[in-house]
GROMACS .gro file of N, CA, C and O in nm:
model
  488
    1MET      N    1   2.463  13.072  -0.751
    1MET     CA    2   2.560  13.176  -0.597
    1MET      C    3   2.472  13.229  -0.539
    1MET      O    4   2.401  13.290  -0.627
    2LYS      N    5   2.464  13.234  -0.423
    2LYS     CA    6   2.354  13.350  -0.363
    2LYS      C    7   2.480  13.454  -0.340
    2LYS      O    8   2.563  13.466  -0.275
    3ALA      N    9   2.381  13.609  -0.357
    3ALA     CA   10   2.449  13.746  -0.283
    3ALA      C   11   2.436  13.732  -0.211
    3ALA      O   12   2.422  13.718  -0.135
    4ARG      N   13   2.604  13.826  -0.204
    4ARG     CA   14   2.626  13.856   0.003
    4ARG      C   15   2.593  13.962   0.032
    4ARG      O   16   2.512  14.046  -0.083
    5THR      N   17   2.528  13.933   0.181
    5THR     CA   18   2.459  14.075   0.181
    5THR      C   19   2.537  14.092   0.351
    5THR      O   20   2.579  14.031   0.412
    6CYS      N   21   2.499  14.197   0.388
    6CYS     CA   22   2.529  14.221   0.535
    6CYS      C   23   2.409  14.362   0.570
    6CYS      O   24   2.310  14.408   0.516
    7TRP      N   25   2.424  14.389   0.725
    7TRP     CA   26   2.291  14.427   0.761
    7TRP      C   27   2.367  14.554   0.788
    7TRP      O   28   2.428  14.520   0.843
    8GLU      N   29   2.364  14.665   0.737
    8GLU     CA   30   2.340  14.823   0.739
    8GLU      C   31   2.255  14.867   0.822
    8GLU      O   32   2.189  14.938   0.807
    9GLY      N   33   2.302  14.907   0.909
    9GLY     CA   34   2.269  15.065   0.979
    9GLY      C   35   2.263  15.115   0.909
    9GLY      O   36   2.275  15.187   0.867
   10VAL      N   37   2.126  15.253   0.957
   10VAL     CA   38   2.043  15.300   0.797
   10VAL      C   39   2.000  15.427   0.895
   10VAL      O   40   1.964  15.538   0.850
   11CYS      N   41   1.945  15.396   1.031
   11CYS     CA   42   1.844  15.509   1.131
   11CYS      C   43   1.835  15.501   1.253
   11CYS      O   44   1.904  15.338   1.258
   12THR      N   45   1.826  15.544   1.324
   12THR     CA   46   1.832  15.512   1.476
   12THR      C   47   1.647  15.507   1.514
   12THR      O   48   1.561  15.549   1.387
   13VAL      N   49   1.647  15.417   1.597
   13VAL     CA   50   1.448  15.419   1.612
   13VAL      C   51   1.376  15.564   1.631
   13VAL      O   52   1.287  15.627   1.570
   14ALA      N   53   1.467  15.751   1.676
   14ALA     CA   54   1.440  15.811   1.741
   14ALA      C   55   1.421  15.933   1.570
   14ALA      O   56   1.367  15.991   1.596
   15ASP      N   57   1.451  15.825   1.489
   15ASP     CA   58   1.461  15.854   1.329
   15ASP      C   59   1.332  15.873   1.295
   15ASP      O   60   1.227  15.955   1.176
   16LEU      N   61   1.239  15.735   1.327
   16LEU     CA   62   1.093  15.732   1.313
   16LEU      C   63   1.009  15.740   1.329
   16LEU      O   64   1.013  15.845   1.493
   17VAL      N   65   0.943  15.779   1.274
   17VAL     CA   66   0.748  15.861   1.280
   17VAL      C   67   0.660  15.717   1.279
   17VAL      O   68   0.662  15.702   1.200
   18PRO      N   69   0.594  15.733   1.378
   18PRO     CA   70   0.535  15.663   1.362
   18PRO      C   71   0.346  15.637   1.289
   18PRO      O   72   0.352  15.746   1.234
   19GLU      N   73   0.314  15.545   1.186
   19GLU     CA   74   0.227  15.523   1.112
   19GLU      C   75   0.264  15.616   0.975
   19GLU      O   76   0.251  15.681   0.892
   20SER      N   77   0.457  15.605   0.944
   20SER     CA   78   0.515  15.682   0.812
   20SER      C   79   0.694  15.614   0.782
   20SER      O   80   0.677  15.500   0.884
   21GLY      N   81   0.650  15.678   0.688
   21GLY     CA   82   0.827  15.604   0.630
   21GLY      C   83   0.922  15.726   0.641
   21GLY      O   84   0.884  15.871   0.665
   22VAL      N   85   1.041  15.693   0.639
   22VAL     CA   86   1.131  15.787   0.598
   22VAL      C   87   1.235  15.693   0.496
   22VAL      O   88   1.227  15.565   0.497
   23ALA      N   89   1.269  15.818   0.462
   23ALA     CA   90   1.392  15.766   0.350
   23ALA      C   91   1.521  15.719   0.390
   23ALA      O   92   1.614  15.797   0.440
   24VAL      N   93   1.596  15.657   0.376
   24VAL     CA   94   1.730  15.612   0.372
   24VAL      C   95   1.812  15.587   0.287
   24VAL      O   96   1.756  15.548   0.180
   25TRP      N   97   1.999  15.570   0.254
   25TRP     CA   98   2.075  15.572   0.169
   25TRP      C   99   2.085  15.498   0.222
   25TRP      O  100   2.198  15.410   0.285
   26THR      N  101   2.133  15.316   0.169
   26THR     CA  102   2.203  15.247   0.141
   26THR      C  103   2.266  15.157   0.001
   26THR      O  104   2.257  15.270  -0.105
   27ALA      N  105   2.325  15.095   0.052
   27ALA     CA  106   2.469  15.008  -0.097
   27ALA      C  107   2.392  14.970  -0.199
   27ALA      O  108   2.407  15.034  -0.324
   28ALA      N  109   2.229  14.982  -0.142
   28ALA     CA  110   2.152  14.897  -0.293
   28ALA      C  111   2.064  15.009  -0.306
   28ALA      O  112   1.972  15.002  -0.347
   29GLY      N  113   2.130  15.161  -0.301
   29GLY     CA  114   1.998  15.260  -0.329
   29GLY      C  115   1.914  15.270  -0.229
   29GLY      O  116   1.952  15.266  -0.136
   30PRO      N  117   1.792  15.385  -0.230
   30PRO     CA  118   1.784  15.465  -0.147
   30PRO      C  119   1.604  15.315  -0.106
   30PRO      O  120   1.604  15.231  -0.224
   31VAL      N  121   1.546  15.363   0.030
   31VAL     CA  122   1.545  15.246   0.042
   31VAL      C  123   1.373  15.369   0.202
   31VAL      O  124   1.492  15.420   0.216
   32ALA      N  125   1.258  15.307   0.198
   32ALA     CA  126   1.166  15.322   0.270
   32ALA      C  127   1.180  15.267   0.325
   32ALA      O  128   1.094  15.134   0.358
   33VAL      N  129   1.174  15.290   0.501
   33VAL     CA  130   1.195  15.218   0.619
   33VAL      C  131   1.067  15.298   0.700
   33VAL      O  132   0.991  15.410   0.706
   34PHE      N  133   0.929  15.191   0.690
   34PHE     CA  134   0.795  15.236   0.752
   34PHE      C  135   0.846  15.207   0.923
   34PHE      O  136   0.875  15.089   0.921
   35TYR      N  137   0.742  15.239   1.028
   35TYR     CA  138   0.690  15.204   1.133
   35TYR      C  139   0.603  15.196   1.142
   35TYR      O  140   0.518  15.348   1.123
   36LEU      N  141   0.480  15.105   1.165
   36LEU     CA  142   0.433  15.036   1.219
   36LEU      C  143   0.367  14.997   1.385
   36LEU      O  144   0.377  14.898   1.447
   37PRO      N  145   0.338  15.108   1.431
   37PRO     CA  146   0.336  15.037   1.607
   37PRO      C  147   0.269  15.008   1.670
   37PRO      O  148   0.283  14.925   1.727
   38HIS      N  149   0.156  14.936   1.539
   38HIS     CA  150   0.039  14.908   1.557
   38HIS      C  151   0.000  14.705   1.530
   38HIS      O  152  -0.073  14.671   1.649
   39ARG      N  153   0.163  14.707   1.459
   39ARG     CA  154   0.131  14.618   1.349
   39ARG      C  155   0.257  14.559   1.460
   39ARG      O  156   0.393  14.555   1.499
   40LEU      N  157   0.234  14.407   1.435
   40LEU     CA  158   0.352  14.282   1.437
   40LEU      C  159   0.374  14.258   1.317
   40LEU      O  160   0.263  14.157   1.287
   41PRO      N  161   0.482  14.256   1.265
   41PRO     CA  162   0.611  14.276   1.281
   41PRO      C  163   0.600  14.497   1.262
   41PRO      O  164   0.494  14.478   1.184
   42ALA      N  165   0.659  14.556   1.287
   42ALA     CA  166   0.636  14.696   1.342
   42ALA      C  167   0.739  14.798   1.243
   42ALA      O  168   0.695  14.872   1.177
   43LEU      N  169   0.805  14.728   1.189
   43LEU     CA  170   0.907  14.763   1.078
   43LEU      C  171   0.891  14.731   0.926
   43LEU      O  172   0.945  14.575   0.921
   44PHE      N  173   0.923  14.758   0.851
   44PHE     CA  174   0.903  14.728   0.722
   44PHE      C  175   0.978  14.805   0.629
   44PHE      O  176   1.034  14.939   0.668
   45ALA      N  177   1.015  14.795   0.520
   45ALA     CA  178   1.148  14.797   0.417
   45ALA      C  179   1.132  14.847   0.241
   45ALA      O  180   1.123  14.643   0.236
   46ILE      N  181   1.096  14.903   0.217
   46ILE     CA  182   1.106  14.903   0.100
   46ILE      C  183   1.159  14.966  -0.025
   46ILE      O  184   1.228  15.074   0.069
   47SER      N  185   1.181  14.939  -0.144
   47SER     CA  186   1.214  15.050  -0.239
   47SER      C  187   1.165  15.194  -0.203
   47SER      O  188   1.094  15.196  -0.246
   48HIS      N  189   1.193  15.269  -0.219
   48HIS     CA  190   1.185  15.419  -0.219
   48HIS      C  191   1.148  15.507  -0.383
   48HIS      O  192   1.031  15.551  -0.342
   49THR      N  193   1.203  15.390  -0.468
   49THR     CA  194   1.167  15.452  -0.601
   49THR      C  195   1.010  15.389  -0.614
   49THR      O  196   0.979  15.304  -0.627
   50ASP      N  197   0.960  15.495  -0.686
   50ASP     CA  198   0.829  15.477  -0.752
   50ASP      C  199   0.832  15.427  -0.887
   50ASP      O  200   0.890  15.423  -0.961
   51PRO      N  201   0.816  15.295  -0.921
   51PRO     CA  202   0.823  15.264  -1.024
   51PRO      C  203   0.776  15.302  -1.140
   51PRO      O  204   0.721  15.261  -1.303
   52PHE      N  205   0.655  15.396  -1.095
   52PHE     CA  206   0.542  15.405  -1.234
   52PHE      C  207   0.555  15.551  -1.282
   52PHE      O  208   0.599  15.596  -1.425
   53SER      N  209   0.692  15.586  -1.173
   53SER     CA  210   0.705  15.714  -1.200
   53SER      C  211   0.875  15.760  -1.264
   53SER      O  212   0.953  15.819  -1.294
   54GLY      N  213   0.915  15.664  -1.171
   54GLY     CA  214   1.086  15.656  -1.130
   54GLY      C  215   1.158  15.741  -1.041
   54GLY      O  216   1.260  15.758  -0.944
   55ALA      N  217   1.006  15.849  -0.959
   55ALA     CA  218   1.095  15.875  -0.873
   55ALA      C  219   1.111  15.850  -0.749
   55ALA      O  220   0.988  15.752  -0.709
   56ASN      N  221   1.150  15.903  -0.640
   56ASN     CA  222   1.246  15.850  -0.516
   56ASN      C  223   1.114  15.909  -0.457
   56ASN      O  224   1.135  16.013  -0.351
   57VAL      N  225   0.943  15.845  -0.410
   57VAL     CA  226   0.875  15.887  -0.298
   57VAL      C  227   0.782  15.805  -0.261
   57VAL      O  228   0.729  15.869  -0.193
   58LEU      N  229   0.834  15.737  -0.220
   58LEU     CA  230   0.727  15.629  -0.166
   58LEU      C  231   0.784  15.636  -0.004
   58LEU      O  232   0.682  15.639   0.097
   59ALA      N  233   0.844  15.681   0.051
   59ALA     CA  234   0.837  15.684   0.173
   59ALA      C  235   0.754  15.819   0.256
   59ALA      O  236   0.700  15.830   0.309
   60ARG      N  237   0.714  15.900   0.179
   60ARG     CA  238   0.628  15.957   0.166
   60ARG      C  239   0.502  15.956   0.171
   60ARG      O  240   0.388  16.051   0.203
   61GLY      N  241   0.453  15.848   0.128
   61GLY     CA  242   0.294  15.778   0.088
   61GLY      C  243   0.221  15.752   0.262
   61GLY      O  244   0.311  15.779   0.302
   62ILE      N  245   0.098  15.756   0.235
   62ILE     CA  246   0.067  15.706   0.310
   62ILE      C  247   0.010  15.561   0.330
   62ILE      O  248  -0.086  15.462   0.234
   63THR      N  249   0.027  15.528   0.499
   63THR     CA  250   0.062  15.382   0.540
   63THR      C  251  -0.148  15.386   0.523
   63THR      O  252  -0.212  15.441   0.557
   64GLY      N  253  -0.108  15.250   0.501
   64GLY     CA  254  -0.249  15.202   0.552
   64GLY      C  255  -0.246  15.029   0.548
   64GLY      O  256  -0.189  14.960   0.486
   65ASP      N  257  -0.445  15.016   0.577
   65ASP     CA  258  -0.448  14.836   0.540
   65ASP      C  259  -0.586  14.813   0.506
   65ASP      O  260  -0.655  14.855   0.450
   66LEU      N  261  -0.536  14.753   0.362
   66LEU     CA  262  -0.614  14.685   0.270
   66LEU      C  263  -0.603  14.523   0.311
   66LEU      O  264  -0.563  14.437   0.254
   67LYS      N  265  -0.770  14.465   0.353
   67LYS     CA  266  -0.795  14.397   0.330
   67LYS      C  267  -0.659  14.249   0.456
   67LYS      O  268  -0.604  14.149   0.413
   68GLY      N  269  -0.638  14.391   0.594
   68GLY     CA  270  -0.509  14.322   0.686
   68GLY      C  271  -0.411  14.319   0.588
   68GLY      O  272  -0.336  14.310   0.686
   69GLU      N  273  -0.366  14.380   0.481
   69GLU     CA  274  -0.205  14.431   0.441
   69GLU      C  275  -0.171  14.545   0.474
   69GLU      O  276  -0.261  14.628   0.421
   70PRO      N  277  -0.042  14.550   0.555
   70PRO     CA  278  -0.038  14.672   0.512
   70PRO      C  279   0.021  14.752   0.451
   70PRO      O  280   0.103  14.664   0.372
   71VAL      N  281  -0.005  14.865   0.402
   71VAL     CA  282   0.020  14.909   0.210
   71VAL      C  283   0.076  15.041   0.248
   71VAL      O  284   0.037  15.152   0.355
   72VAL      N  285   0.199  15.065   0.116
   72VAL     CA  286   0.140  15.239   0.144
   72VAL      C  287   0.114  15.314  -0.027
   72VAL      O  288   0.136  15.229  -0.120
   73ALA      N  289   0.046  15.365   0.011
   73ALA     CA  290  -0.048  15.459  -0.125
   73ALA      C  291   0.084  15.579  -0.171
   73ALA      O  292   0.145  15.668  -0.112
   74SER      N  293   0.131  15.493  -0.315
   74SER     CA  294   0.262  15.625  -0.349
   74SER      C  295   0.162  15.778  -0.349
   74SER      O  296   0.083  15.780  -0.403
   75PRO      N  297   0.249  15.836  -0.372
   75PRO     CA  298   0.141  16.034  -0.346
   75PRO      C  299   0.188  16.041  -0.476
   75PRO      O  300   0.117  16.125  -0.487
   76LEU      N  301   0.190  15.980  -0.618
   76LEU     CA  302   0.238  16.008  -0.707
   76LEU      C  303   0.131  16.000  -0.788
   76LEU      O  304  -0.003  16.068  -0.820
   77TYR      N  305   0.066  15.834  -0.797
   77TYR     CA  306  -0.033  15.790  -0.863
   77TYR      C  307  -0.142  15.719  -0.803
   77TYR      O  308  -0.215  15.632  -0.855
   78LYS      N  309  -0.053  15.708  -0.664
   78LYS     CA  310  -0.149  15.667  -0.549
   78LYS      C  311  -0.174  15.455  -0.559
   78LYS      O  312  -0.279  15.376  -0.565
   79GLN      N  313  -0.096  15.459  -0.637
   79GLN     CA  314  -0.112  15.262  -0.640
   79GLN      C  315  -0.057  15.247  -0.516
   79GLN      O  316   0.061  15.332  -0.430
   80HIS      N  317  -0.137  15.097  -0.456
   80HIS     CA  318  -0.094  15.060  -0.296
   80HIS      C  319  -0.016  14.972  -0.328
   80HIS      O  320   0.003  14.814  -0.423
   81PHE      N  321   0.109  14.987  -0.232
   81PHE     CA  322   0.203  14.849  -0.256
   81PHE      C  323   0.187  14.779  -0.048
   81PHE      O  324   0.176  14.866  -0.019
   82SER      N  325   0.235  14.612  -0.112
   82SER     CA  326   0.230  14.588   0.006
   82SER      C  327   0.354  14.673   0.128
   82SER      O  328   0.414  14.573   0.010
   83LEU      N  329   0.335  14.663   0.224
   83LEU     CA  330   0.495  14.643   0.290
   83LEU      C  331   0.553  14.517   0.309
   83LEU      O  332   0.645  14.509   0.393
   84VAL      N  333   0.470  14.409   0.343
   84VAL     CA  334   0.514  14.213   0.322
   84VAL      C  335   0.557  14.242   0.252
   84VAL      O  336   0.682  14.199   0.151
   85THR      N  337   0.508  14.259   0.069
   85THR     CA  338   0.608  14.139  -0.027
   85THR      C  339   0.623  14.307  -0.130
   85THR      O  340   0.684  14.220  -0.237
   86GLY      N  341   0.587  14.356  -0.169
   86GLY     CA  342   0.620  14.495  -0.268
   86GLY      C  343   0.508  14.464  -0.335
   86GLY      O  344   0.511  14.546  -0.481
   87GLN      N  345   0.403  14.373  -0.373
   87GLN     CA  346   0.293  14.331  -0.472
   87GLN      C  347   0.269  14.513  -0.459
   87GLN      O  348   0.179  14.521  -0.399
   88CYS      N  349   0.211  14.601  -0.641
   88CYS     CA  350   0.145  14.708  -0.662
   88CYS      C  351  -0.029  14.568  -0.661
   88CYS      O  352  -0.043  14.518  -0.710
   89LEU      N  353  -0.068  14.692  -0.551
   89LEU     CA  354  -0.209  14.578  -0.582
   89LEU      C  355  -0.346  14.604  -0.679
   89LEU      O  356  -0.375  14.565  -0.710
   90GLU      N  357  -0.279  14.739  -0.723
   90GLU     CA  358  -0.382  14.760  -0.855
   90GLU      C  359  -0.291  14.693  -0.997
   90GLU      O  360  -0.369  14.667  -1.093
   91ASP      N  361  -0.205  14.686  -0.986
   91ASP     CA  362  -0.160  14.593  -1.138
   91ASP      C  363  -0.045  14.521  -1.113
   91ASP      O  364   0.094  14.525  -1.036
   92GLU      N  365  -0.071  14.372  -1.064
   92GLU     CA  366   0.020  14.242  -1.043
   92GLU      C  367   0.133  14.251  -1.066
   92GLU      O  368   0.165  14.105  -1.093
   93THR      N  369   0.128  14.287  -1.202
   93THR     CA  370   0.263  14.266  -1.273
   93THR      C  371   0.415  14.365  -1.227
   93THR      O  372   0.496  14.360  -1.312
   94VAL      N  373   0.352  14.405  -1.137
   94VAL     CA  374   0.458  14.499  -1.131
   94VAL      C  375   0.502  14.511  -0.903
   94VAL      O  376   0.391  14.510  -0.864
   95SER      N  377   0.580  14.545  -0.892
   95SER     CA  378   0.667  14.528  -0.752
   95SER      C  379   0.749  14.550  -0.719
   95SER      O  380   0.817  14.665  -0.789
   96VAL      N  381   0.761  14.638  -0.616
   96VAL     CA  382   0.898  14.683  -0.546
   96VAL      C  383   0.973  14.616  -0.458
   96VAL      O  384   0.886  14.506  -0.384
   97LYS      N  385   1.072  14.601  -0.473
   97LYS     CA  386   1.191  14.547  -0.363
   97LYS      C  387   1.219  14.593  -0.265
   97LYS      O  388   1.108  14.642  -0.154
   98THR      N  389   1.147  14.438  -0.153
   98THR     CA  390   1.131  14.439  -0.050
   98THR      C  391   1.262  14.392  -0.002
   98THR      O  392   1.384  14.314   0.006
   99TYR      N  393   1.294  14.487   0.147
   99TYR     CA  394   1.440  14.438   0.229
   99TYR      C  395   1.446  14.395   0.353
   99TYR      O  396   1.304  14.449   0.443
  100PRO      N  397   1.497  14.281   0.405
  100PRO     CA  398   1.468  14.239   0.576
  100PRO      C  399   1.523  14.338   0.676
  100PRO      O  400   1.566  14.384   0.629
  101VAL      N  401   1.434  14.345   0.742
  101VAL     CA  402   1.461  14.474   0.866
  101VAL      C  403   1.465  14.416   0.969
  101VAL      O  404   1.381  14.369   1.016
  102LEU      N  405   1.591  14.497   1.094
  102LEU     CA  406   1.571  14.486   1.243
  102LEU      C  407   1.584  14.584   1.302
  102LEU      O  408   1.678  14.695   1.279
  103LEU      N  409   1.552  14.574   1.445
  103LEU     CA  410   1.617  14.694   1.520
  103LEU      C  411   1.711  14.561   1.614
  103LEU      O  412   1.703  14.516   1.701
  104ASP      N  413   1.805  14.629   1.606
  104ASP     CA  414   1.946  14.613   1.718
  104ASP      C  415   1.962  14.754   1.779
  104ASP      O  416   2.052  14.827   1.804
  105GLY      N  417   1.892  14.745   1.936
  105GLY     CA  418   1.928  14.814   2.025
  105GLY      C  419   1.839  14.919   1.986
  105GLY      O  420   1.766  14.948   1.991
  106GLU      N  421   1.897  15.057   1.911
  106GLU     CA  422   1.832  15.162   1.908
  106GLU      C  423   1.832  15.208   1.770
  106GLU      O  424   1.829  15.312   1.707
  107THR      N  425   1.932  15.046   1.665
  107THR     CA  426   2.001  15.128   1.510
  107THR      C  427   1.856  15.057   1.441
  107THR      O  428   1.847  14.963   1.459
  108ILE      N  429   1.864  15.063   1.339
  108ILE     CA  430   1.719  15.009   1.220
  108ILE      C  431   1.879  14.929   1.138
  108ILE      O  432   1.917  15.037   1.110
  109ARG      N  433   1.832  14.816   1.084
  109ARG     CA  434   1.942  14.730   1.049
  109ARG      C  435   1.839  14.701   0.894
  109ARG      O  436   1.778  14.610   0.935
  110LEU      N  437   1.851  14.698   0.806
  110LEU     CA  438   1.788  14.665   0.628
  110LEU      C  439   2.006  14.553   0.578
  110LEU      O  440   2.032  14.594   0.606
  111GLU      N  441   1.898  14.426   0.541
  111GLU     CA  442   2.005  14.349   0.469
  111GLU      C  443   1.942  14.421   0.319
  111GLU      O  444   1.913  14.399   0.199
  112VAL      N  445   2.144  14.439   0.312
  112VAL     CA  446   2.106  14.431   0.151
  112VAL      C  447   2.233  14.435   0.113
  112VAL      O  448   2.358  14.352   0.185
  113PRO      N  449   2.270  14.409  -0.060
  113PRO     CA  450   2.357  14.297  -0.093
  113PRO      C  451   2.462  14.412  -0.138
  113PRO      O  452   2.525  14.501  -0.046
  114ILE      N  453   2.608  14.353  -0.065
  114ILE     CA  454   2.776  14.378  -0.042
  114ILE      C  455   2.772  14.471  -0.216
  114ILE      O  456   2.759  14.320  -0.319
  115SER      N  457   2.862  14.517  -0.205
  115SER     CA  458   2.899  14.546  -0.384
  115SER      C  459   2.944  14.519  -0.417
  115SER      O  460   3.018  14.461  -0.278
  116GLN      N  461   2.994  14.474  -0.524
  116GLN     CA  462   3.091  14.418  -0.566
  116GLN      C  463   3.272  14.500  -0.560
  116GLN      O  464   3.390  14.421  -0.502
  117SER      N  465   3.306  14.608  -0.511
  117SER     CA  466   3.380  14.647  -0.401
  117SER      C  467   3.426  14.649  -0.311
  117SER      O  468   3.564  14.607  -0.252
  118GLU      N  469   3.325  14.622  -0.229
  118GLU     CA  470   3.371  14.574  -0.129
  118GLU      C  471   3.356  14.435  -0.089
  118GLU      O  472   3.462  14.386   0.023
  119SER      N  473   3.250  14.357  -0.152
  119SER     CA  474   3.336  14.255  -0.148
  119SER      C  475   3.467  14.145  -0.154
  119SER      O  476   3.483  14.093  -0.123
  120ALA      N  477   3.534  14.231  -0.297
  120ALA     CA  478   3.647  14.204  -0.346
  120ALA      C  479   3.716  14.249  -0.236
  120ALA      O  480   3.814  14.185  -0.207
  121VAL      N  481   3.738  14.316  -0.142
  121VAL     CA  482   3.801  14.425   0.033
  121VAL      C  483   3.801  14.258   0.078
  121VAL      O  484   3.898  14.295   0.193
  122ALA      N  485   3.597  14.185   0.119
  122ALA     CA  486   3.669  14.141   0.229
  122ALA      C  487   3.700  13.997   0.213
  122ALA      O  488   3.777  13.886   0.160
   0.00000   0.00000   0.00000
């Protein structure tokens, strides 16, 4: 059975910083939303938690491009994570969760799992 999801509004366009990330809190936990206006698509969302340190820091990482792949470098240990797949480029056994993201008017929405308590009400 597929997990139930919803499109959760997490921030607005005004909250975004070009070529950078912002940290948001969702029902699924902390997520880093990146705005890369020179790319299509321009919005990406991955887990905010660095899997190597366990710290919530990936939104503060430096964005870039490695061989055409949009990436963020962790500010702690400098591993690069694909903003498309979540895969760590230095260690193929490690990845972070990615989230579908869309622009709904001025609201940025992420597709996140519905928690057990919310689905019991629905």
